[in-house]
XYZ file of C-alpha atoms in Angstrom:
741
model
C 272.749 -183.378 5.718
C 270.001 -186.628 6.869
C 266.693 -185.746 8.384
C 267.393 -188.108 11.336
C 270.348 -185.372 12.257
C 267.626 -182.830 12.511
C 267.298 -181.360 15.810
C 263.874 -182.387 18.177
C 262.115 -179.326 17.536
C 259.471 -180.573 20.641
C 262.217 -180.237 23.135
C 263.852 -177.455 20.940
C 260.638 -175.193 21.532
C 260.375 -176.053 25.098
C 264.209 -174.561 25.441
C 263.253 -171.444 23.821
C 260.173 -170.761 25.863
C 262.538 -171.123 28.835
C 264.282 -167.711 27.618
C 263.664 -164.491 28.059
C 266.210 -162.276 26.562
C 264.804 -161.486 23.064
C 268.415 -161.886 21.449
C 269.027 -165.568 22.699
C 265.765 -166.773 21.535
C 266.276 -165.386 17.852
C 269.995 -166.128 17.990
C 269.037 -170.138 19.306
C 266.315 -170.490 16.700
C 268.646 -169.343 13.844
C 271.402 -172.017 15.191
C 268.879 -175.085 15.254
C 267.923 -174.494 11.855
C 271.338 -173.653 10.552
C 272.388 -176.906 12.301
C 269.008 -179.075 10.712
C 269.824 -177.346 7.353
C 273.413 -177.854 7.432
C 273.975 -174.310 6.450
C 277.288 -172.194 6.663
C 275.646 -169.482 7.816
C 272.271 -167.268 7.571
C 269.930 -165.032 9.023
C 266.543 -164.284 9.943
C 264.417 -161.371 9.102
C 260.699 -159.704 9.537
C 258.797 -158.090 7.583
C 255.647 -155.811 8.221
C 252.196 -156.037 7.007
C 252.728 -153.340 4.301
C 255.144 -155.391 2.748
C 258.029 -152.690 3.631
C 261.339 -153.157 4.071
C 262.972 -156.319 6.091
C 264.382 -156.295 9.952
C 267.254 -158.504 10.884
C 266.652 -160.088 13.651
C 270.332 -161.822 13.994
C 272.813 -163.414 11.881
C 275.598 -166.107 11.672
C 278.110 -165.622 8.547
C 276.031 -163.700 6.359
C 278.237 -162.293 3.179
C 278.212 -158.596 3.064
C 276.285 -158.529 -0.423
C 273.310 -160.141 1.251
C 273.257 -157.632 4.015
C 273.780 -154.612 1.679
C 271.070 -156.087 -0.623
C 268.113 -156.993 1.725
C 267.034 -153.085 3.042
C 266.271 -152.793 -0.824
C 264.151 -155.824 -1.188
C 260.780 -155.369 -0.737
C 257.316 -157.541 -1.500
C 255.844 -154.734 -2.887
C 258.118 -154.450 -6.491
C 256.527 -157.162 -8.221
C 259.508 -159.416 -8.621
C 260.201 -162.984 -8.909
C 261.552 -162.851 -5.631
C 258.114 -160.578 -4.214
C 255.816 -163.389 -5.983
C 257.997 -166.449 -4.691
C 257.388 -164.989 -0.909
C 253.875 -164.297 -1.643
C 253.256 -167.793 -2.735
C 255.148 -169.666 -0.249
C 257.518 -171.002 -2.412
C 261.734 -170.730 -1.424
C 263.581 -168.676 -3.840
C 267.279 -169.118 -5.024
C 269.874 -166.338 -5.303
C 272.680 -166.623 -8.020
C 273.452 -169.396 -10.415
C 272.491 -172.890 -8.513
C 274.580 -174.944 -11.191
C 277.918 -173.079 -10.199
C 277.857 -173.390 -6.623
C 281.632 -173.475 -5.671
C 281.961 -176.697 -3.556
C 284.131 -175.185 -0.612
C 283.326 -174.237 3.123
C 284.572 -171.113 2.752
C 282.833 -168.958 -0.065
C 283.768 -165.651 -0.924
C 282.086 -162.576 0.004
C 280.253 -161.776 -2.999
C 279.642 -165.329 -4.368
C 275.401 -165.251 -3.616
C 275.115 -168.778 -6.039
C 274.553 -170.718 -2.442
C 272.317 -168.949 -1.300
C 268.156 -169.942 -0.526
C 265.471 -167.619 1.213
C 262.936 -169.452 2.616
C 259.482 -167.708 3.060
C 258.000 -167.588 6.827
C 254.157 -167.538 6.858
C 251.107 -166.975 9.225
C 247.461 -167.900 8.112
C 247.904 -164.278 6.421
C 250.860 -164.052 4.488
C 254.246 -163.600 4.495
C 256.083 -162.009 8.117
C 259.283 -163.488 8.337
C 262.204 -164.978 5.743
C 265.055 -167.232 6.752
C 268.268 -166.776 4.375
C 270.174 -169.842 4.020
C 273.568 -169.860 2.935
C 274.856 -173.681 2.138
C 277.510 -174.439 -0.628
C 276.719 -177.848 -0.987
C 272.989 -176.905 -1.724
C 270.126 -178.067 -0.654
C 267.163 -180.570 -1.885
C 263.785 -180.395 -2.130
C 262.883 -182.355 1.357
C 265.210 -179.767 3.141
C 263.274 -176.898 1.763
C 260.041 -178.318 2.657
C 261.150 -179.209 5.713
C 262.700 -175.499 6.660
C 258.839 -174.303 5.593
C 257.440 -176.606 8.537
C 260.046 -175.345 10.783
C 259.838 -171.808 10.149
C 256.306 -172.267 10.624
C 257.114 -173.991 14.344
C 259.408 -171.317 15.505
C 257.720 -167.928 14.461
C 255.581 -168.010 17.446
C 259.309 -167.929 19.291
C 260.247 -165.552 17.261
C 256.959 -163.306 17.930
C 257.465 -163.408 21.472
C 261.072 -162.421 21.106
C 259.859 -159.204 19.428
C 256.838 -158.634 21.784
C 259.664 -159.278 24.830
C 261.787 -156.711 23.075
C 259.262 -154.128 22.616
C 257.932 -154.431 26.127
C 261.047 -154.073 27.869
C 261.549 -151.035 25.006
C 258.619 -149.493 26.992
C 259.532 -150.359 30.380
C 262.613 -148.772 29.825
C 260.943 -145.623 28.208
C 258.398 -145.479 30.995
C 261.157 -145.860 33.458
C 263.179 -142.524 31.860
C 259.871 -140.715 31.663
C 259.214 -141.279 35.118
C 262.985 -139.933 36.199
C 262.539 -136.803 34.653
C 258.874 -135.979 35.204
C 258.792 -132.551 38.161
C 255.948 -134.694 39.470
C 256.555 -136.887 42.229
C 254.933 -140.467 41.629
C 254.801 -143.277 44.005
C 253.953 -146.504 43.636
C 251.848 -148.591 46.520
C 250.825 -152.008 46.880
C 247.035 -153.357 47.790
C 248.259 -152.966 51.241
C 249.351 -149.484 51.299
C 253.090 -150.431 50.889
C 255.292 -147.817 48.747
C 257.110 -150.380 46.255
C 258.357 -147.996 43.562
C 259.298 -143.942 43.753
C 260.459 -141.684 41.359
C 263.471 -138.839 41.548
C 260.714 -136.174 42.080
C 259.100 -138.017 44.898
C 262.790 -138.325 46.812
C 263.273 -134.786 46.036
C 259.587 -133.210 47.458
C 259.363 -135.204 50.101
C 263.170 -135.263 51.842
C 262.929 -138.634 52.105
C 266.234 -139.807 50.072
C 265.478 -144.028 50.336
C 262.123 -145.917 49.505
C 262.363 -147.416 52.980
C 261.666 -143.779 54.669
C 258.343 -143.585 52.757
C 255.704 -144.727 55.833
C 252.861 -146.397 54.551
C 249.909 -144.661 53.151
C 247.824 -145.888 56.418
C 250.252 -144.741 58.682
C 249.481 -141.213 60.742
C 253.220 -140.861 60.408
C 252.885 -138.591 57.805
C 251.388 -136.187 59.382
C 249.112 -134.860 56.446
C 247.480 -131.585 57.188
C 244.926 -129.221 55.719
C 246.424 -126.099 54.482
C 244.685 -124.092 57.126
C 247.077 -126.514 59.594
C 244.468 -128.975 60.877
C 245.494 -133.003 61.164
C 243.627 -134.695 58.659
C 243.062 -138.402 59.783
C 244.376 -141.000 57.337
C 241.187 -142.094 56.070
C 241.341 -138.380 54.621
C 244.396 -139.253 52.536
C 244.036 -139.373 48.706
C 246.164 -142.568 48.798
C 243.673 -143.952 51.427
C 240.549 -143.220 49.956
C 241.575 -144.594 46.509
C 242.710 -148.058 48.058
C 239.580 -148.234 50.036
C 237.061 -147.070 47.328
C 238.453 -147.651 44.258
C 237.457 -143.988 42.887
C 240.278 -141.836 41.817
C 241.027 -138.768 43.866
C 241.706 -135.268 41.966
C 243.777 -132.196 43.272
C 243.604 -132.471 46.953
C 246.069 -129.954 48.398
C 247.610 -130.773 52.197
C 250.300 -129.278 53.944
C 253.693 -131.926 54.512
C 256.382 -131.376 56.750
C 259.534 -132.558 55.176
C 262.100 -134.324 57.721
C 264.145 -131.070 57.267
C 261.399 -129.223 59.051
C 260.312 -127.342 56.098
C 256.894 -127.205 55.257
C 255.197 -127.553 51.785
C 251.962 -127.536 50.276
C 251.189 -130.233 47.406
C 248.559 -131.421 45.389
C 247.941 -134.944 45.237
C 246.306 -137.116 43.164
C 245.781 -140.957 43.815
C 244.502 -143.286 40.933
C 243.344 -147.100 41.640
C 246.266 -149.530 39.968
C 244.122 -152.538 38.414
C 245.408 -155.508 37.497
C 243.213 -158.656 35.256
C 240.615 -156.327 36.652
C 241.351 -156.680 40.090
C 242.787 -153.926 42.179
C 246.215 -154.148 43.143
C 247.201 -150.888 44.534
C 247.208 -147.269 43.525
C 249.249 -144.386 42.133
C 249.825 -141.667 43.957
C 251.481 -138.313 42.274
C 252.034 -135.299 44.356
C 253.653 -131.731 43.173
C 254.698 -129.105 45.540
C 252.794 -126.096 44.631
C 253.521 -123.740 47.928
C 254.615 -121.133 45.642
C 251.350 -120.902 43.595
C 249.568 -121.632 47.059
C 250.938 -118.603 49.219
C 250.812 -116.390 45.766
C 247.038 -117.540 45.302
C 246.344 -116.576 49.336
C 248.418 -113.179 48.518
C 245.511 -112.295 45.517
C 243.132 -113.193 48.113
C 243.964 -111.304 51.100
C 244.258 -108.266 48.552
C 241.298 -108.837 47.399
C 239.599 -108.920 51.068
C 241.961 -105.986 52.205
C 242.031 -102.101 51.844
C 245.250 -101.310 50.764
C 245.689 -97.803 52.449
C 244.376 -99.320 55.853
C 245.003 -102.940 55.650
C 241.517 -103.434 57.127
C 239.056 -105.699 55.880
C 237.157 -104.350 53.017
C 233.343 -104.144 52.078
C 233.596 -108.143 50.624
C 235.356 -109.617 52.979
C 233.192 -107.851 56.300
C 229.918 -108.871 53.652
C 231.127 -112.698 53.807
C 231.297 -112.472 58.099
C 228.186 -110.839 58.145
C 226.764 -113.836 56.031
C 228.366 -116.524 58.372
C 227.047 -114.758 61.054
C 223.091 -114.112 60.105
C 223.444 -117.747 58.915
C 223.971 -119.031 62.841
C 221.275 -120.381 64.809
C 220.659 -119.242 67.434
C 221.826 -115.791 65.780
C 224.307 -114.210 67.831
C 223.803 -110.603 68.784
C 225.552 -108.068 66.342
C 226.057 -104.515 65.777
C 226.558 -103.138 62.278
C 227.817 -99.723 62.726
C 228.658 -97.431 59.566
C 231.561 -94.623 60.928
C 231.821 -91.738 58.685
C 233.899 -88.497 58.939
C 231.936 -85.653 58.825
C 232.373 -82.887 56.120
C 235.499 -84.819 54.509
C 235.458 -82.848 50.807
C 236.073 -79.250 53.233
C 238.592 -81.396 54.615
C 240.290 -83.034 52.027
C 240.610 -79.439 50.575
C 242.594 -77.900 53.452
C 245.022 -81.035 54.451
C 245.640 -82.660 50.926
C 245.026 -86.042 49.531
C 248.664 -87.001 51.600
C 247.221 -85.479 54.320
C 243.696 -87.478 54.221
C 245.527 -91.007 53.181
C 247.599 -90.335 56.725
C 244.425 -89.305 58.465
C 242.647 -92.259 57.483
C 245.163 -94.248 58.790
C 245.244 -93.183 61.904
C 241.690 -93.402 61.973
C 241.858 -96.829 60.804
C 244.240 -97.734 63.764
C 241.682 -96.269 66.213
C 238.639 -98.185 65.458
C 240.597 -101.405 65.153
C 241.789 -100.684 68.709
C 238.529 -99.551 69.872
C 236.905 -102.872 68.231
C 239.778 -105.152 70.002
C 238.346 -108.390 70.491
C 234.466 -107.779 70.446
C 234.662 -107.978 66.432
C 235.980 -106.715 63.164
C 236.611 -103.163 61.556
C 236.600 -102.995 58.284
C 236.790 -99.719 55.672
C 233.982 -98.917 52.949
C 234.779 -95.955 51.181
C 237.062 -93.316 51.466
C 235.928 -91.446 54.252
C 233.594 -94.450 55.290
C 234.104 -97.612 57.881
C 232.184 -100.298 59.338
C 232.425 -101.850 62.524
C 230.728 -105.783 63.074
C 230.266 -105.822 67.060
C 229.574 -109.891 67.789
C 229.406 -108.308 71.556
C 228.161 -105.248 71.716
C 227.911 -104.894 75.085
C 228.716 -101.662 76.515
C 232.692 -100.714 77.581
C 234.294 -101.797 80.017
C 236.317 -100.111 82.851
C 237.899 -96.725 82.166
C 241.549 -96.752 81.253
C 243.768 -94.794 79.150
C 242.743 -96.437 76.300
C 239.228 -97.184 76.933
C 236.477 -96.291 75.378
C 234.731 -95.678 78.430
C 234.091 -91.984 79.226
C 231.457 -89.371 80.762
C 228.381 -88.869 78.115
C 228.166 -85.613 76.066
C 225.813 -83.114 77.663
C 222.626 -83.695 75.768
C 223.482 -87.211 75.033
C 220.091 -89.455 74.844
C 219.828 -91.916 77.626
C 221.253 -95.379 76.393
C 220.907 -97.441 79.432
C 218.735 -99.966 77.489
C 220.715 -100.210 74.391
C 224.240 -101.115 74.948
C 225.262 -100.916 71.379
C 224.349 -97.170 71.682
C 226.327 -96.501 74.593
C 229.283 -98.156 73.052
C 228.664 -96.137 70.114
C 228.432 -93.068 71.970
C 231.622 -93.560 73.517
C 233.737 -94.606 70.642
C 232.485 -90.819 69.442
C 234.006 -89.439 72.250
C 236.900 -91.217 71.543
C 237.118 -90.047 67.850
C 236.305 -86.903 67.809
C 239.275 -84.626 68.203
C 242.265 -83.967 67.183
C 244.767 -85.900 64.910
C 247.963 -85.208 64.563
C 249.414 -85.403 60.915
C 253.157 -84.958 61.030
C 252.807 -81.997 63.100
C 249.920 -80.771 61.739
C 246.971 -80.653 64.077
C 243.232 -81.168 62.630
C 240.155 -81.281 64.267
C 237.484 -83.902 63.548
C 234.279 -84.788 63.936
C 232.149 -88.292 63.161
C 228.682 -89.449 62.297
C 227.743 -92.936 63.168
C 224.598 -94.941 62.085
C 223.775 -98.703 63.440
C 221.729 -101.508 63.035
C 221.199 -104.594 65.192
C 220.650 -107.865 64.164
C 218.546 -109.651 64.341
C 216.130 -107.007 65.760
C 216.959 -104.176 62.816
C 217.442 -106.779 59.904
C 218.315 -110.520 59.536
C 220.130 -110.472 56.178
C 223.613 -108.562 55.529
C 221.834 -106.354 52.495
C 219.162 -105.270 55.094
C 221.616 -104.436 58.268
C 223.851 -102.561 55.776
C 221.024 -100.772 54.135
C 219.601 -99.418 57.827
C 222.822 -98.629 59.284
C 223.468 -96.392 56.520
C 220.072 -95.075 56.819
C 220.577 -94.512 60.392
C 223.977 -92.742 59.383
C 221.989 -90.444 57.316
C 219.032 -89.729 59.773
C 221.890 -87.872 62.233
C 221.966 -84.800 59.636
C 224.939 -83.055 59.801
C 226.069 -83.126 63.765
C 228.333 -85.791 65.590
C 226.208 -88.631 66.767
C 225.366 -91.810 66.734
C 221.568 -92.727 65.659
C 220.009 -96.410 65.991
C 217.827 -97.375 63.109
C 214.341 -96.926 63.329
C 211.468 -98.924 60.789
C 210.018 -94.968 59.893
C 213.359 -94.590 58.254
C 212.842 -97.309 56.035
C 209.106 -96.022 55.722
C 210.615 -92.717 54.365
C 212.734 -94.402 52.077
C 209.678 -96.442 50.434
C 207.646 -93.413 50.511
C 210.352 -91.258 48.446
C 210.626 -94.286 46.019
C 206.678 -93.998 45.619
C 206.655 -90.679 45.649
C 209.593 -90.419 42.328
C 207.494 -93.270 40.872
C 204.100 -91.448 40.914
C 205.876 -88.152 40.180
C 207.358 -89.715 36.453
C 203.267 -90.898 35.771
C 202.146 -87.559 36.984
C 204.301 -85.275 34.469
C 202.421 -87.212 31.510
C 198.429 -87.877 33.496
C 197.682 -84.286 34.260
C 197.421 -84.931 37.920
C 199.919 -81.886 38.096
C 198.300 -78.080 38.286
C 199.446 -74.665 38.932
C 198.141 -72.588 41.388
C 199.357 -68.547 41.647
C 199.585 -66.425 44.922
C 199.329 -62.843 43.755
C 202.172 -60.267 44.589
C 200.256 -56.736 45.869
C 201.118 -53.180 45.253
C 200.351 -51.476 48.938
C 198.120 -49.357 49.923
C 196.166 -49.724 46.628
C 196.108 -53.646 47.292
C 196.728 -54.241 43.431
C 197.872 -57.510 41.908
C 201.252 -56.671 40.016
C 202.083 -60.399 39.241
C 201.562 -64.042 40.257
C 203.640 -66.104 41.687
C 203.570 -69.978 39.451
C 203.286 -72.411 42.206
C 203.248 -76.187 41.580
C 200.367 -78.628 42.805
C 200.054 -82.797 42.896
C 197.065 -84.042 43.916
C 197.740 -87.742 43.072
C 194.399 -90.454 42.834
C 196.747 -93.001 45.009
C 198.778 -90.458 47.429
C 196.161 -87.684 47.725
C 197.574 -84.307 47.851
C 201.335 -84.300 48.170
C 203.249 -81.242 49.610
C 205.545 -79.478 47.630
C 208.226 -79.460 50.666
C 207.676 -83.211 50.036
C 208.095 -83.412 46.169
C 210.411 -81.102 44.984
C 213.350 -82.196 47.104
C 212.183 -85.858 45.195
C 212.060 -84.131 41.954
C 215.761 -82.155 42.469
C 217.438 -85.605 43.564
C 215.890 -87.573 40.208
C 216.816 -85.646 38.042
C 212.750 -84.937 37.568
C 213.197 -81.015 38.193
C 213.923 -80.109 34.297
C 210.510 -81.347 33.140
C 208.594 -80.065 36.274
C 209.877 -76.539 35.363
C 209.259 -76.858 31.862
C 205.869 -77.528 32.743
C 205.104 -74.808 35.047
C 206.835 -72.401 33.110
C 204.682 -72.936 30.057
C 201.166 -73.305 31.607
C 202.270 -69.954 33.589
C 202.663 -68.614 30.208
C 199.648 -70.014 29.116
C 197.739 -68.674 31.791
C 199.103 -65.073 31.092
C 198.242 -65.115 27.690
C 194.368 -65.682 28.958
C 194.625 -63.515 31.431
C 196.241 -60.368 29.456
C 193.760 -61.036 26.359
C 191.060 -58.828 27.822
C 193.222 -56.390 30.407
C 194.657 -53.328 29.697
C 196.782 -53.327 32.107
C 198.945 -56.840 31.643
C 199.857 -59.209 34.599
C 203.527 -61.129 34.695
C 203.575 -64.676 36.024
C 206.179 -65.111 38.086
C 208.767 -68.764 37.973
C 211.054 -70.129 40.023
C 214.068 -71.678 38.547
C 216.162 -74.654 39.998
C 220.020 -75.069 40.244
C 219.384 -78.165 37.869
C 217.704 -76.334 35.229
C 220.431 -73.961 35.288
C 223.344 -76.682 35.483
C 222.992 -77.940 31.737
C 223.656 -73.954 30.651
C 220.683 -74.090 27.974
C 217.976 -72.710 30.033
C 217.709 -69.485 28.115
C 217.112 -71.881 24.569
C 214.124 -73.371 26.987
C 212.443 -70.205 27.763
C 212.734 -69.411 24.075
C 211.064 -72.587 23.109
C 207.713 -72.125 25.431
C 207.625 -68.392 24.715
C 207.453 -69.433 20.591
C 205.174 -72.165 21.885
C 202.331 -69.982 23.666
C 202.777 -66.602 21.913
C 203.331 -64.759 25.224
C 204.906 -61.721 25.283
C 208.385 -61.943 26.689
C 207.877 -59.182 29.144
C 205.079 -61.110 31.052
C 207.659 -63.161 32.177
C 209.678 -62.695 35.942
C 211.839 -65.559 36.693
C 212.678 -65.975 40.258
C 216.412 -67.442 41.097
C 217.668 -68.166 45.044
C 221.153 -67.081 46.166
C 221.841 -71.173 46.555
C 221.287 -70.956 42.336
C 223.572 -68.575 41.461
C 226.284 -69.525 44.387
C 226.509 -72.930 42.215
C 228.631 -71.485 39.254
C 228.055 -67.874 39.488
C 230.080 -67.081 35.206
C 227.237 -69.479 34.355
C 224.144 -67.882 35.850
C 224.949 -64.631 35.521
C 225.566 -65.289 31.481
C 222.196 -67.121 31.648
C 220.319 -64.222 32.893
C 221.668 -61.525 30.933
C 220.868 -64.414 27.879
C 217.045 -64.301 29.445
C 217.208 -60.240 29.978
C 217.724 -59.850 26.343
C 214.807 -62.124 25.378
C 213.118 -59.370 27.471
C 212.058 -61.661 30.947
C 212.736 -60.184 34.280
C 214.911 -61.205 36.952
C 214.099 -61.520 40.574
C 216.505 -62.513 43.444
C 214.616 -64.891 45.722
C 214.683 -65.517 49.194
C 217.481 -62.702 49.986
C 219.012 -62.306 53.396
C 219.442 -65.746 54.301
C 221.858 -68.965 53.719
C 224.301 -67.889 50.972
C 223.460 -63.985 51.567
C 226.231 -62.136 49.881
C 225.746 -58.374 48.838
C 228.261 -58.878 46.350
C 225.053 -60.745 44.467
C 223.197 -57.747 44.275
C 226.105 -55.818 42.460
C 226.708 -58.938 39.408
C 223.684 -60.279 38.841
C 221.273 -58.557 36.529
C 218.144 -58.497 38.659
C 214.963 -56.295 38.704
C 213.398 -57.796 41.902
C 214.581 -58.320 45.294
C 212.558 -60.635 47.135
C 212.807 -60.543 51.104
C 213.148 -64.127 52.838
C 209.926 -64.398 54.895
C 212.516 -65.292 58.280
C 213.368 -61.275 57.820
C 209.768 -60.569 57.726
C 207.859 -62.792 60.301
C 207.829 -61.286 63.803
C 209.665 -58.279 62.551
C 207.730 -55.563 64.628
C 208.629 -57.809 68.312
C 212.721 -57.462 67.336
C 214.009 -54.304 67.048
C 217.323 -55.815 65.646
C 215.732 -57.148 63.137
C 213.393 -54.154 62.498
C 217.031 -52.587 62.380
C 218.212 -55.538 59.627
C 215.209 -55.076 57.554
C 214.738 -51.473 57.435
C 218.562 -51.532 56.097
C 217.899 -54.443 53.513
C 214.715 -52.301 51.926
C 216.592 -49.230 51.924
C 219.569 -50.740 49.934
C 217.508 -52.776 47.504
C 215.477 -49.302 46.614
C 218.760 -47.321 46.546
C 219.984 -50.058 43.876
C 217.177 -49.921 42.158
C 215.274 -52.499 42.360
C 211.513 -53.594 43.041
C 211.929 -54.829 46.528
C 209.295 -57.201 47.814
C 208.462 -58.498 51.257
C 207.534 -62.398 51.396
C 205.797 -64.123 54.074
C 203.504 -61.588 55.250
C 201.019 -63.170 57.242
C 200.009 -60.056 60.396
C 199.221 -56.864 59.960
C 201.926 -55.335 62.447
C 204.098 -57.188 59.798
C 202.500 -55.294 56.886
C 202.508 -52.137 58.964
C 205.971 -52.377 59.620
C 206.945 -53.000 56.018
C 205.031 -50.611 54.508
C 206.699 -48.004 56.649
C 210.285 -49.024 55.717
C 209.282 -48.211 51.702
C 208.079 -51.490 50.766
C 205.797 -51.234 48.229
C 205.413 -55.039 47.242
C 203.969 -57.870 49.257
C 203.085 -61.217 49.080
C 201.796 -63.105 52.081
C 198.572 -65.063 53.259
C 197.878 -62.123 54.789
C 196.876 -60.790 51.565
C 196.414 -63.916 49.337
C 196.726 -67.610 49.447
C 197.786 -69.820 46.001
C 194.717 -70.254 44.447
C 193.459 -71.759 40.996
C 192.895 -70.020 38.489
C 189.629 -70.742 38.585
C 189.545 -69.624 42.001
C 191.413 -66.444 41.431
C 189.151 -62.979 41.024
C 191.472 -60.221 39.184
C 189.487 -58.252 39.887
C 188.216 -57.972 43.161
C 189.845 -55.852 46.200
C 192.358 -58.103 48.194
C 192.119 -57.386 52.422
């Protein structure tokens, strides 16, 4: 076949560029080459840069033997074929001298097959395998090599088109199987494509139903239900700004009327560096949104009453405190009086029901004035934004006559409201047929007068509640309450230092035997002279020591100091003096107080008979078996026991038979003014006689008048303690040998 009959390759390539189907391009290239070579059949195959197996692109009348062998051939085996391919030289298969001169070759006859490598500038990338029974001349082979280089761009274009179509098909498939809705919009905001999930989520069955993203017909709202302006739509923001918008939650109403919460993303779409539209993706997050709201509601509400809890009401209070100008707001803490005893009486189930009923009354009382919240087991908080006086009286109104003795609150509308609230709350609650009488206490603080932050207001309302004492009353915060707290905190801080700095001392008040006026023992009393606070009364610092846990340290200090002093006094006396040391509830609570006393006796070398330990009835009432056991242990050491303040508080005659006591000290309230009250005279005379009959040494405390002393002596009480005879003094001030009058 002559070169003159070869096709016009420039025209042919132009025609190839007009084709867009990969298979058509490759087949047309093969047919043109076969016509040029006058070959009966052949194929085109591509190889990778790694020299691996060939990929057949297209074939025409190729013997099966060639197709079967081709996958086995690589460019990495070092064969003559590989060398020819790398060198760009044609390679003949079979014996070329015995090529059959027939147009219908046998399927297994490879002798007429010629392989022509196709190179680019980096090496072999393809091959042409031609079956020409008549043989090919060198000129034809050289021409085929040139043609291979000419058609290589067309072959590569066909490969690229096939890859693009494959990736597009894969992308389309992925879009359709996505659970996430995807919508493509052009630069004008017109939806041009949407996947199946987009139709399912929106309920819009046809692409033409999708409004333009600038169209308010979407009616997107925020999750709270407020209509969004179109400028706030994520797709609009992405188109206008070219910035990606992530995870925007919106409320969307479907055509069937059902609403959903959707999470939207909008990503600008670029083509050639220019914005061409946006890709909008969205998912239905209604279930997770509702679950989150439910969890948040549970976190902000009390499960028993359904009322807001401390966390939520504190958030509301922060918002109110942040407003300018600040609105008048009352923060009220309401508590059930004596709830522990009530709980013992009605049980947990009854208490829960009671709390629910109280919550309902408080919620009804607050109404549109503010919020009622449940703080702790039996404490509620009211946040009133309109704390004025109650309205006209009615069956469910808070209005009503004030209780007798109620303070005038005409200048305090919040106080009026609080007083009426207590009038309504105090009374009987029906717990499934069981009538329970309940009283309440209330403390409140006003914003901004009594505090400007939530923490201040809550703290001040709580302080006001504490200052109601044990009476069912309403009390407003006063600055002096905070000053008391500050004073208490400062006392505690200074008292901790005082234990180690030597500012504590012990004074002694004699217990006298009458009528001889002889000192029989001395009660050790702690005194505190602080360099900053000055003289601090025991009535002030002892409760602080009790509540802070310092009482154990103070008690041990007094015990050791008193025993040391007893050792010094008795070193030069024939008749020994004993010291009386008070013991608190806290000291007995650990159960190891006898060990503390034993250690103090060992350290000081004091005789245990010189020690009398005074306990109150309140101590015994805490844990009678434990206290009794420890008192017996103390008696076994050799110490003596006095029951102090007998006649008031927890007075019980049973204690006199159960406790191993030696002394019975009568409370000063029995003694004061006894000469003026015949009923108290009978009572005091009876108690003295009872103690003496039981074998106790009876001591009358708080004797301050001669008439009181005369009556006590007349009753047969031979031991007296009080200011009339001697005040507490330091060891240096005491004169143990002087007569006392």
